[in-house]
Short mmCIF file of C-alpha atoms and ligand atoms in Angstrom, two decimals:
data_model
loop_
_atom_site.label_atom_id
_atom_site.label_comp_id
_atom_site.label_asym_id
_atom_site.label_seq_id
_atom_site.Cartn_x
_atom_site.Cartn_y
_atom_site.Cartn_z
CA UNK D 1 0.00 0.00 0.00
CA UNK D 2 1.10 3.52 -0.71
CA UNK D 3 -0.16 6.80 0.75
CA UNK D 4 1.12 10.30 1.34
CA UNK D 5 0.68 10.25 5.12
CA UNK D 6 0.55 7.18 7.35
CA UNK D 7 -1.28 7.97 10.59
CA UNK D 8 -0.89 5.67 13.58
CA UNK D 9 -3.77 5.95 16.07
CA UNK D 10 -7.44 6.83 15.71
CA UNK D 11 -7.71 9.05 18.77
CA UNK D 12 -8.56 12.74 18.46
CA UNK D 13 -5.06 13.60 17.16
CA UNK D 14 -4.87 11.00 14.37
CA UNK D 15 -8.48 11.38 13.26
CA UNK D 16 -8.40 15.18 13.14
CA UNK D 17 -5.10 15.15 11.27
CA UNK D 18 -6.64 12.79 8.70
CA UNK D 19 -9.59 15.17 8.31
CA UNK D 20 -7.47 18.33 7.95
CA UNK D 21 -5.28 16.60 5.36
CA UNK D 22 -8.30 15.27 3.43
CA UNK D 23 -9.71 18.82 3.33
CA UNK D 24 -6.39 19.95 1.82
CA UNK D 25 -6.56 17.18 -0.79
CA UNK D 26 -3.84 15.02 0.81
CA UNK D 27 -4.24 11.22 1.08
CA UNK D 28 -3.69 9.38 4.31
CA UNK D 29 -4.29 5.96 5.83
CA UNK D 30 -5.18 5.66 9.52
CA UNK D 31 -4.34 2.49 11.46
CA UNK D 32 -5.70 1.74 14.95
CA UNK D 33 -5.08 -1.28 17.15
CA UNK D 34 -8.44 -1.13 18.99
CA UNK D 35 -11.97 -1.68 17.68
CA UNK D 36 -14.26 1.11 16.53
CA UNK D 37 -16.59 0.40 19.48
CA UNK D 38 -13.70 0.71 21.93
CA UNK D 39 -12.33 4.02 20.67
CA UNK D 40 -15.82 5.53 20.47
CA UNK D 41 -16.66 4.54 24.06
CA UNK D 42 -13.39 5.52 25.79
CA UNK D 43 -14.42 8.09 28.39
CA UNK D 44 -11.89 10.85 28.80
CA UNK D 45 -11.89 14.58 28.24
CA UNK D 46 -14.87 16.87 28.37
CA UNK D 47 -13.72 20.46 27.94
CA UNK D 48 -12.92 21.98 24.54
CA UNK D 49 -11.22 25.32 24.11
CA UNK D 50 -12.98 27.88 21.93
CA UNK D 51 -10.38 27.47 19.18
CA UNK D 52 -10.71 23.67 19.29
CA UNK D 53 -14.43 24.14 18.64
CA UNK D 54 -13.68 26.67 15.88
CA UNK D 55 -11.19 24.32 14.22
CA UNK D 56 -13.54 21.31 14.35
CA UNK D 57 -16.30 23.47 12.92
CA UNK D 58 -14.12 24.85 10.10
CA UNK D 59 -13.01 21.28 9.34
CA UNK D 60 -16.66 20.36 8.77
CA UNK D 61 -16.99 18.07 11.80
CA UNK D 62 -18.74 20.50 14.15
CA UNK D 63 -22.44 20.07 13.31
CA UNK D 64 -23.37 17.92 16.29
CA UNK D 65 -20.97 19.85 18.50
CA UNK D 66 -22.79 23.07 17.60
CA UNK D 67 -26.14 21.44 18.41
CA UNK D 68 -25.27 19.43 21.50
CA UNK D 69 -22.13 21.06 22.96
CA UNK D 70 -22.67 23.19 26.05
CA UNK D 71 -20.99 26.60 26.03
CA UNK D 72 -19.54 27.56 29.40
CA UNK D 73 -18.60 31.10 30.26
CA UNK D 74 -16.77 30.31 33.48
CA UNK D 75 -15.76 27.89 36.21
CA UNK D 76 -16.18 27.97 39.98
CA UNK D 77 -13.22 27.77 42.33
CA UNK D 78 -14.23 26.54 45.75
CA UNK D 79 -12.78 25.96 49.21
CA UNK D 80 -14.64 25.31 52.47
CA UNK D 81 -17.38 27.88 52.85
CA UNK D 82 -16.70 29.77 49.61
CA UNK D 83 -17.40 29.36 45.90
CA UNK D 84 -16.21 31.96 43.39
CA UNK D 85 -16.99 32.24 39.70
CA UNK D 86 -14.26 33.05 37.19
CA UNK D 87 -16.00 34.86 34.31
CA UNK D 88 -14.15 33.95 31.09
CA UNK D 89 -15.72 36.33 28.53
CA UNK D 90 -15.33 39.29 30.91
CA UNK D 91 -11.68 38.41 31.57
CA UNK D 92 -10.42 37.28 28.18
CA UNK D 93 -13.31 37.39 25.73
CA UNK D 94 -13.38 33.61 25.19
CA UNK D 95 -15.42 30.61 26.39
CA UNK D 96 -15.02 26.83 26.59
CA UNK D 97 -17.38 24.06 25.52
CA UNK D 98 -18.38 20.87 27.27
CA UNK D 99 -18.64 18.07 24.68
CA UNK D 100 -17.31 14.60 25.50
CA UNK D 101 -14.23 13.20 23.80
CA UNK D 102 -16.37 10.15 22.97
CA UNK D 103 -18.57 12.42 20.84
CA UNK D 104 -15.60 14.18 19.20
CA UNK D 105 -14.19 10.77 18.27
CA UNK D 106 -17.55 9.51 16.89
CA UNK D 107 -17.88 12.62 14.71
CA UNK D 108 -14.30 12.26 13.46
CA UNK D 109 -14.61 8.51 12.77
CA UNK D 110 -17.73 9.16 10.67
CA UNK D 111 -15.92 11.87 8.72
CA UNK D 112 -12.87 9.67 8.25
CA UNK D 113 -14.82 6.71 6.92
CA UNK D 114 -16.30 9.03 4.28
CA UNK D 115 -12.85 10.50 3.44
CA UNK D 116 -10.55 7.47 3.23
CA UNK D 117 -9.13 4.25 4.71
CA UNK D 118 -9.16 3.54 8.45
CA UNK D 119 -8.03 0.10 9.64
CA UNK D 120 -9.34 -0.90 13.08
CA UNK D 121 -8.24 -3.95 15.12
CA UNK D 122 -4.72 -4.06 13.71
CA UNK D 123 -1.73 -5.55 15.57
CA UNK D 124 2.10 -5.62 15.45
CA UNK D 125 2.36 -1.93 14.48
CA UNK D 126 5.90 -0.77 13.69
CA UNK D 127 7.44 2.29 12.04
CA UNK D 128 10.54 1.75 9.93
CA UNK D 129 12.85 3.66 7.59
CA UNK D 130 11.94 7.03 9.13
CA UNK D 131 15.39 8.38 8.28
CA UNK D 132 14.73 7.83 4.56
CA UNK D 133 12.23 9.62 2.32
CA UNK D 134 10.11 6.41 2.18
CA UNK D 135 9.12 5.74 5.80
CA UNK D 136 6.84 2.74 6.32
CA UNK D 137 4.22 1.59 8.79
CA UNK D 138 4.02 -2.18 9.04
CA UNK D 139 1.13 -3.99 10.73
CA UNK D 140 -1.12 -7.03 10.70
CA UNK D 141 -4.68 -6.21 9.70
CA UNK D 142 -7.89 -7.51 11.33
CA UNK D 143 -7.88 -10.53 8.95
CA UNK D 144 -4.34 -11.48 9.95
CA UNK D 145 -2.75 -10.19 6.73
CA UNK D 146 0.69 -8.58 7.10
CA UNK D 147 0.71 -5.13 5.48
CA UNK D 148 3.34 -2.56 4.57
CA UNK D 149 2.19 1.01 4.20
CA UNK D 150 4.71 3.11 2.29
CA UNK D 151 4.45 6.86 2.99
CA UNK D 152 6.04 10.25 2.44
CA UNK D 153 5.49 11.15 6.08
CA UNK D 154 4.36 9.20 9.17
CA UNK D 155 2.37 10.81 11.98
CA UNK D 156 2.68 9.04 15.33
CA UNK D 157 -0.65 9.79 17.01
CA UNK D 158 -0.77 6.58 19.05
CA UNK D 159 -1.01 8.00 22.56
CA UNK D 160 1.25 7.54 25.56
CA UNK D 161 1.50 3.74 25.24
CA UNK D 162 2.01 3.69 21.46
CA UNK D 163 5.05 2.56 19.48
CA UNK D 164 5.89 5.77 17.59
CA UNK D 165 7.82 7.55 20.32
CA UNK D 166 10.04 4.46 20.69
CA UNK D 167 10.89 4.70 16.97
CA UNK D 168 12.97 7.77 17.82
CA UNK D 169 16.38 6.52 19.00
CA UNK D 170 16.60 6.81 22.77
CA UNK D 171 19.89 8.69 22.57
CA UNK D 172 18.13 11.48 20.65
CA UNK D 173 15.18 11.77 23.03
CA UNK D 174 14.90 13.89 26.13
CA UNK D 175 12.04 13.18 28.50
CA UNK D 176 10.76 15.23 31.38
CA UNK D 177 8.43 13.63 33.89
CA UNK D 178 6.54 14.44 37.08
CA UNK D 179 4.48 11.75 38.76
CA UNK D 180 2.03 13.32 41.17
CA UNK D 181 1.36 11.54 44.47
CA UNK D 182 -2.37 11.26 43.81
CA UNK D 183 -4.95 10.02 41.32
CA UNK D 184 -8.49 10.89 40.23
CA UNK D 185 -11.39 8.55 40.73
CA UNK D 186 -13.93 9.57 38.10
CA UNK D 187 -17.60 8.64 37.75
CA UNK D 188 -20.16 9.18 35.06
CA UNK D 189 -23.71 9.36 36.44
CA UNK D 190 -27.18 9.56 34.96
CA UNK D 191 -28.21 12.65 36.87
CA UNK D 192 -28.80 16.27 35.97
CA UNK D 193 -25.69 18.34 36.84
CA UNK D 194 -26.06 20.12 40.19
CA UNK D 195 -24.26 23.19 38.87
CA UNK D 196 -24.33 25.56 35.91
CA UNK D 197 -20.52 25.69 35.66
CA UNK D 198 -17.73 23.21 36.49
CA UNK D 199 -16.72 23.32 40.16
CA UNK D 200 -13.03 22.86 41.10
CA UNK D 201 -12.98 22.34 44.87
CA UNK D 202 -10.12 22.36 47.36
CA UNK D 203 -10.90 20.44 50.56
CA UNK D 204 -8.85 19.08 53.50
CA UNK D 205 -9.92 15.56 52.37
CA UNK D 206 -8.61 16.25 48.84
CA UNK D 207 -9.68 17.79 45.55
CA UNK D 208 -13.10 17.27 43.94
CA UNK D 209 -14.43 18.29 40.52
CA UNK D 210 -17.99 18.54 39.27
CA UNK D 211 -18.18 18.40 35.49
CA UNK D 212 -20.88 17.23 33.12
CA UNK D 213 -21.56 15.73 29.70
CA UNK D 214 -25.15 16.80 28.96
CA UNK D 215 -28.24 18.18 30.72
CA UNK D 216 -28.87 14.65 32.05
CA UNK D 217 -25.35 13.28 32.59
CA UNK D 218 -22.85 14.41 35.25
CA UNK D 219 -19.11 13.68 35.36
CA UNK D 220 -17.43 13.95 38.76
CA UNK D 221 -13.98 13.28 40.17
CA UNK D 222 -12.42 12.92 43.63
CA UNK D 223 -8.72 12.93 44.45
CA UNK D 224 -7.62 9.54 45.82
CA UNK D 225 -4.34 7.88 46.65
CA UNK D 226 -2.82 6.23 43.52
CA UNK D 227 -2.80 2.88 45.36
CA UNK D 228 -6.60 2.93 45.81
CA UNK D 229 -8.70 0.26 44.07
CA UNK D 230 -11.98 1.06 42.31
CA UNK D 231 -13.58 -1.95 44.08
CA UNK D 232 -13.05 -0.21 47.44
CA UNK D 233 -15.09 2.79 46.31
CA UNK D 234 -18.78 1.88 46.40
CA UNK D 235 -21.12 4.35 44.72
CA UNK D 236 -22.26 5.55 48.14
CA UNK D 237 -18.70 6.15 49.26
CA UNK D 238 -17.97 8.21 46.14
CA UNK D 239 -21.15 10.29 46.52
CA UNK D 240 -20.40 10.85 50.22
CA UNK D 241 -16.86 12.04 49.43
CA UNK D 242 -18.15 14.34 46.68
CA UNK D 243 -20.89 15.77 48.92
CA UNK D 244 -18.40 16.44 51.73
CA UNK D 245 -15.75 18.03 49.54
CA UNK D 246 -18.15 20.20 47.55
CA UNK D 247 -20.51 21.10 50.42
CA UNK D 248 -21.74 24.68 50.51
CA UNK D 249 -24.59 26.09 52.61
CA UNK D 250 -27.76 26.24 50.51
CA UNK D 251 -26.41 23.91 47.78
CA UNK D 252 -27.14 20.22 47.34
CA UNK D 253 -25.33 17.66 45.24
CA UNK D 254 -27.79 15.52 43.28
CA UNK D 255 -26.79 11.85 43.05
CA UNK D 256 -27.91 9.21 40.57
CA UNK D 257 -27.02 5.87 38.97
CA UNK D 258 -23.29 5.53 38.29
CA UNK D 259 -22.60 4.19 34.77
CA UNK D 260 -18.78 4.28 34.77
CA UNK D 261 -16.08 4.41 37.44
CA UNK D 262 -12.32 4.43 36.99
CA UNK D 263 -9.07 5.65 38.54
CA UNK D 264 -6.51 7.69 36.59
CA UNK D 265 -3.02 8.30 37.96
CA UNK D 266 -1.81 11.87 37.53
CA UNK D 267 1.36 12.55 35.67
CA UNK D 268 3.10 15.07 33.49
CA UNK D 269 5.35 13.89 30.69
CA UNK D 270 7.09 15.70 27.84
CA UNK D 271 9.27 13.96 25.25
CA UNK D 272 11.30 15.84 22.69
CA UNK D 273 11.99 16.34 19.91
CA UNK D 274 8.56 15.60 18.41
CA UNK D 275 10.18 14.72 15.08
CA UNK D 276 12.77 12.29 13.81
CA UNK D 277 13.41 12.20 10.06
CA UNK D 278 10.01 11.70 8.41
CA UNK D 279 8.26 10.69 11.67
CA UNK D 280 6.25 13.37 13.52
CA UNK D 281 4.64 12.81 16.94
CA UNK D 282 1.40 14.51 17.95
CA UNK D 283 -0.80 14.47 21.06
CA UNK D 284 -0.36 12.08 23.98
CA UNK D 285 2.34 10.18 22.03
CA UNK D 286 4.67 13.06 22.92
CA UNK D 287 3.18 14.58 26.05
CA UNK D 288 0.78 14.01 28.94
CA UNK D 289 -0.60 16.65 31.29
CA UNK D 290 -2.55 16.07 34.50
CA UNK D 291 -6.25 16.69 33.71
CA UNK D 292 -6.73 19.58 36.17
CA UNK D 293 -6.19 22.17 33.43
CA UNK D 294 -8.41 20.32 30.88
CA UNK D 295 -5.61 20.65 28.34
CA UNK D 296 -4.72 17.17 26.98
CA UNK D 297 -7.20 16.91 24.12
CA UNK D 298 -6.81 20.58 23.25
CA UNK D 299 -3.02 20.17 23.04
CA UNK D 300 -3.45 17.19 20.74
CA UNK D 301 -5.68 19.36 18.52
CA UNK D 302 -3.14 22.22 18.55
CA UNK D 303 -0.33 19.83 17.54
CA UNK D 304 -2.23 18.48 14.55
CA UNK D 305 -3.31 21.91 13.38
CA UNK D 306 0.35 22.95 13.17
CA UNK D 307 1.37 19.57 11.71
CA UNK D 308 -1.37 19.57 9.06
CA UNK D 309 -0.23 22.97 7.81
CA UNK D 310 3.39 21.82 7.72
CA UNK D 311 2.57 18.59 5.86
CA UNK D 312 0.37 20.52 3.42
CA UNK D 313 3.19 22.99 2.60
CA UNK D 314 5.48 20.01 2.06
CA UNK D 315 3.06 18.00 -0.08
CA UNK D 316 1.92 20.90 -2.24
CA UNK D 317 5.02 23.10 -2.51
CA UNK D 318 7.87 20.79 -1.40
CA UNK D 319 8.48 23.28 1.41
CA UNK D 320 10.29 21.81 4.43
CA UNK D 321 10.51 24.94 6.61
CA UNK D 322 7.25 24.30 8.47
CA UNK D 323 8.09 20.62 9.01
CA UNK D 324 11.47 21.70 10.35
CA UNK D 325 9.80 24.18 12.71
CA UNK D 326 7.04 21.77 13.88
CA UNK D 327 8.75 20.29 16.92
CA UNK D 328 9.82 23.64 18.34
CA UNK D 329 6.48 25.32 17.62
CA UNK D 330 4.48 22.50 19.22
CA UNK D 331 6.84 22.05 22.16
CA UNK D 332 6.58 25.71 23.18
CA UNK D 333 2.83 25.36 23.52
CA UNK D 334 3.21 22.02 25.30
CA UNK D 335 5.32 23.62 28.02
CA UNK D 336 2.83 26.45 28.51
CA UNK D 337 0.05 23.91 29.00
CA UNK D 338 2.33 21.78 31.18
CA UNK D 339 2.99 24.75 33.44
CA UNK D 340 -0.68 25.72 33.64
CA UNK D 341 -1.74 22.13 34.39
CA UNK D 342 0.95 21.84 37.08
CA UNK D 343 -0.16 25.17 38.57
CA UNK D 344 -3.86 24.21 38.72
CA UNK D 345 -2.92 20.77 40.10
CA UNK D 346 -0.65 22.23 42.79
CA UNK D 347 -3.21 24.82 43.86
CA UNK D 348 -6.10 22.39 44.21
CA UNK D 349 -4.78 19.02 45.45
CA UNK D 350 -3.67 17.99 48.89
CA UNK D 351 -0.34 16.18 48.81
CA UNK D 352 0.36 13.39 51.29
CA UNK D 353 2.29 14.94 54.15
CA UNK D 354 1.14 18.48 53.42
CA UNK D 355 0.95 20.58 56.57
CA UNK D 356 -1.09 23.61 57.67
CA UNK D 357 1.50 25.92 56.10
CA UNK D 358 0.93 24.28 52.69
CA UNK D 359 -2.84 24.54 53.18
CA UNK D 360 -2.66 28.25 53.90
CA UNK D 361 -0.50 28.87 50.83
CA UNK D 362 -3.05 27.08 48.63
CA UNK D 363 -5.99 28.91 50.19
CA UNK D 364 -4.22 32.24 49.81
CA UNK D 365 -3.58 31.49 46.13
CA UNK D 366 -7.23 30.50 45.61
CA UNK D 367 -8.43 33.71 47.27
CA UNK D 368 -6.03 35.76 45.17
CA UNK D 369 -7.10 34.17 41.88
CA UNK D 370 -10.74 34.62 42.85
CA UNK D 371 -10.49 38.27 43.84
CA UNK D 372 -7.73 39.81 41.73
CA UNK D 373 -8.92 40.55 38.21
CA UNK D 374 -5.38 40.26 36.87
CA UNK D 375 -4.74 36.90 38.52
CA UNK D 376 -8.13 35.64 37.35
CA UNK D 377 -7.41 36.84 33.81
CA UNK D 378 -4.26 34.72 33.73
CA UNK D 379 -6.22 31.62 34.72
CA UNK D 380 -8.96 32.48 32.23
CA UNK D 381 -6.69 32.95 29.21
CA UNK D 382 -4.79 29.73 29.91
CA UNK D 383 -7.95 27.69 30.60
CA UNK D 384 -9.84 28.91 27.55
CA UNK D 385 -6.71 28.45 25.41
CA UNK D 386 -3.90 30.72 24.31
CA UNK D 387 -3.63 31.54 20.59
CA UNK D 388 -2.01 28.81 18.45
CA UNK D 389 0.99 31.00 17.72
CA UNK D 390 1.95 31.52 21.40
P1 RFL R 401 -5.34 8.92 22.41
O1 RFL R 401 -6.71 9.42 22.62
O2 RFL R 401 -4.71 8.11 23.48
O3 RFL R 401 -5.35 8.11 21.04
C1 RFL R 401 -4.27 7.29 20.64
C2 RFL R 401 -4.82 6.18 19.77
O4 RFL R 401 -3.74 5.35 19.32
C3 RFL R 401 -4.12 3.99 19.46
N1 RFL R 401 -2.89 3.18 19.53
C4 RFL R 401 -2.38 2.47 18.50
N2 RFL R 401 -2.82 2.31 17.24
C5 RFL R 401 -2.09 1.51 16.41
N3 RFL R 401 -0.96 0.86 16.82
C6 RFL R 401 -0.49 1.01 18.08
N4 RFL R 401 0.62 0.39 18.48
C7 RFL R 401 -1.22 1.85 18.97
N5 RFL R 401 -1.06 2.19 20.27
C8 RFL R 401 -2.07 3.00 20.59
C9 RFL R 401 -4.94 3.97 20.73
O5 RFL R 401 -5.79 2.83 20.82
C10 RFL R 401 -5.74 5.27 20.57
O6 RFL R 401 -6.95 5.08 19.86
O7 RFL R 401 -4.32 10.11 22.09
P2 RFL R 401 -4.54 11.51 21.32
O8 RFL R 401 -5.26 11.29 20.05
O9 RFL R 401 -3.23 12.16 21.35
O10 RFL R 401 -5.58 12.31 22.25
C11 RFL R 401 -5.20 12.76 23.53
C12 RFL R 401 -6.41 12.77 24.48
O11 RFL R 401 -7.05 11.51 24.42
C13 RFL R 401 -6.02 13.10 25.92
O12 RFL R 401 -5.00 14.08 25.95
C14 RFL R 401 -7.20 13.62 26.76
O13 RFL R 401 -8.17 12.64 26.93
C15 RFL R 401 -6.73 14.12 28.12
N6 RFL R 401 -7.83 14.55 29.01
C16 RFL R 401 -8.43 15.79 28.87
N7 RFL R 401 -8.05 16.62 27.89
C17 RFL R 401 -8.69 17.82 27.70
O14 RFL R 401 -8.32 18.58 26.80
N8 RFL R 401 -9.75 18.22 28.49
C18 RFL R 401 -10.20 17.44 29.50
O15 RFL R 401 -11.18 17.81 30.14
C19 RFL R 401 -9.51 16.19 29.75
N9 RFL R 401 -9.92 15.38 30.73
C20 RFL R 401 -8.28 13.70 30.02
C21 RFL R 401 -9.33 14.17 30.88
C22 RFL R 401 -7.74 12.44 30.22
C23 RFL R 401 -8.21 11.66 31.22
N10 RFL R 401 -7.64 10.38 31.34
C24 RFL R 401 -8.39 9.18 31.41
C25 RFL R 401 -6.22 10.22 31.10
C26 RFL R 401 -9.79 13.38 31.91
C27 RFL R 401 -9.23 12.14 32.11
C28 RFL R 401 -9.73 11.34 33.29
C1 PHB R 402 -14.23 16.23 32.36
O1 PHB R 402 -15.36 16.70 32.15
O2 PHB R 402 -13.97 15.02 32.20
C2 PHB R 402 -13.16 17.13 32.85
C3 PHB R 402 -13.43 18.48 33.00
C4 PHB R 402 -12.44 19.33 33.46
C5 PHB R 402 -11.19 18.83 33.76
C6 PHB R 402 -10.90 17.48 33.58
C7 PHB R 402 -11.90 16.63 33.13
O3 PHB R 402 -10.24 19.68 34.22
#
């Protein structure tokens, strides 16, 4: 098989890249080791930056998002006894949208299947010859047939556990990592959200977050120790923890049937460069942020926007300048999001062994961000998304 761009991974990064390239008249083949059902049901992100929404819409995959996405003009920051709203449009003239990653992926899979080939359920993925001008993706398809996909460029969009990053020689890679001493236990529940905006709550027992997916589905998280087991958290225990950590006089947390429950460890990871020869990494394949800043999916989208433009200039005009600049351009934005995610995480979580001094520093920071317009504006512009050229 021969294509212009071989794309490994049918997550948001790989699928959106395929769409942007198809819109520019460039052929690609997407290969994915999971089933369609699995990738469409994987519950992850929920918050889209304004420019992510704009890009999906311009790419022609925003119809359902425009109908069903929920625009949010702020978030609440909370600590015991107080809840403060950060007003995004007033502070930075932008908003965010709540629309589940599952829905983004369904919309992109539908678009992809209309645009070109997408192989699900593949195995034995490998990337070879990336230092030549004929890089190849080799894999075994769902029928057990060994395939070689010959490309001009390969995009490694296969997430943190994928094979693409490993195709860059270890001696050329630099990795930066921070493993946080806590995890998030997340639930999805069939109950109307108890809040108009997301609530990020600091509490002596640990962080809690109230998010949502639709007018009838809530998404909530509590900070837990990374060694905790889902089995030890009955639905009642989760609801009790949420009610305690988000309690506010005059406000009640509605509970309902829990349809999903899982624990996610929190880490930050950056690997560079994001390019080796004709192989380009995008999204979680190159970087992970803790979810407190709601940045992971948006960063994946920002990477592929820059990469799609670079590949288009190469395919149409044989220009290599944008491909050469890709890693640096993307990495600058990655570090901004990494810092913001670390900052939100540090402000809102209780670390094991933290003492009253640490608590007071966090509470002081929360009060400052909630009352100083300039501090709030910094949170708002980072949360809603800095311009792609930052
Ligand atoms: P993905 O989504 O992991 O997709 C990679 C795809 O590659 C496939 N794959 C392979 N395919 C072929 N061969 C191989 N060898 C392969 N190995 C892997 C995988 O099956 C998969 O389909 O990466 P991508 O596309 O870079 O997208 C990144 C996002 O998924 C991720 O950053 C976000 O979900 C992070 N995230 C959030 N991001 C936000 O912007 N806003 C949020 O509110 C937000 N909340 C979250 C989150 C992530 C969370 N978890 C579970 C880590 C909340 C949580 C709890
Ligand atoms: C979510 O809705 O899953 C969500 C929202 C905000 C975050 C992280 C996750 O910061």
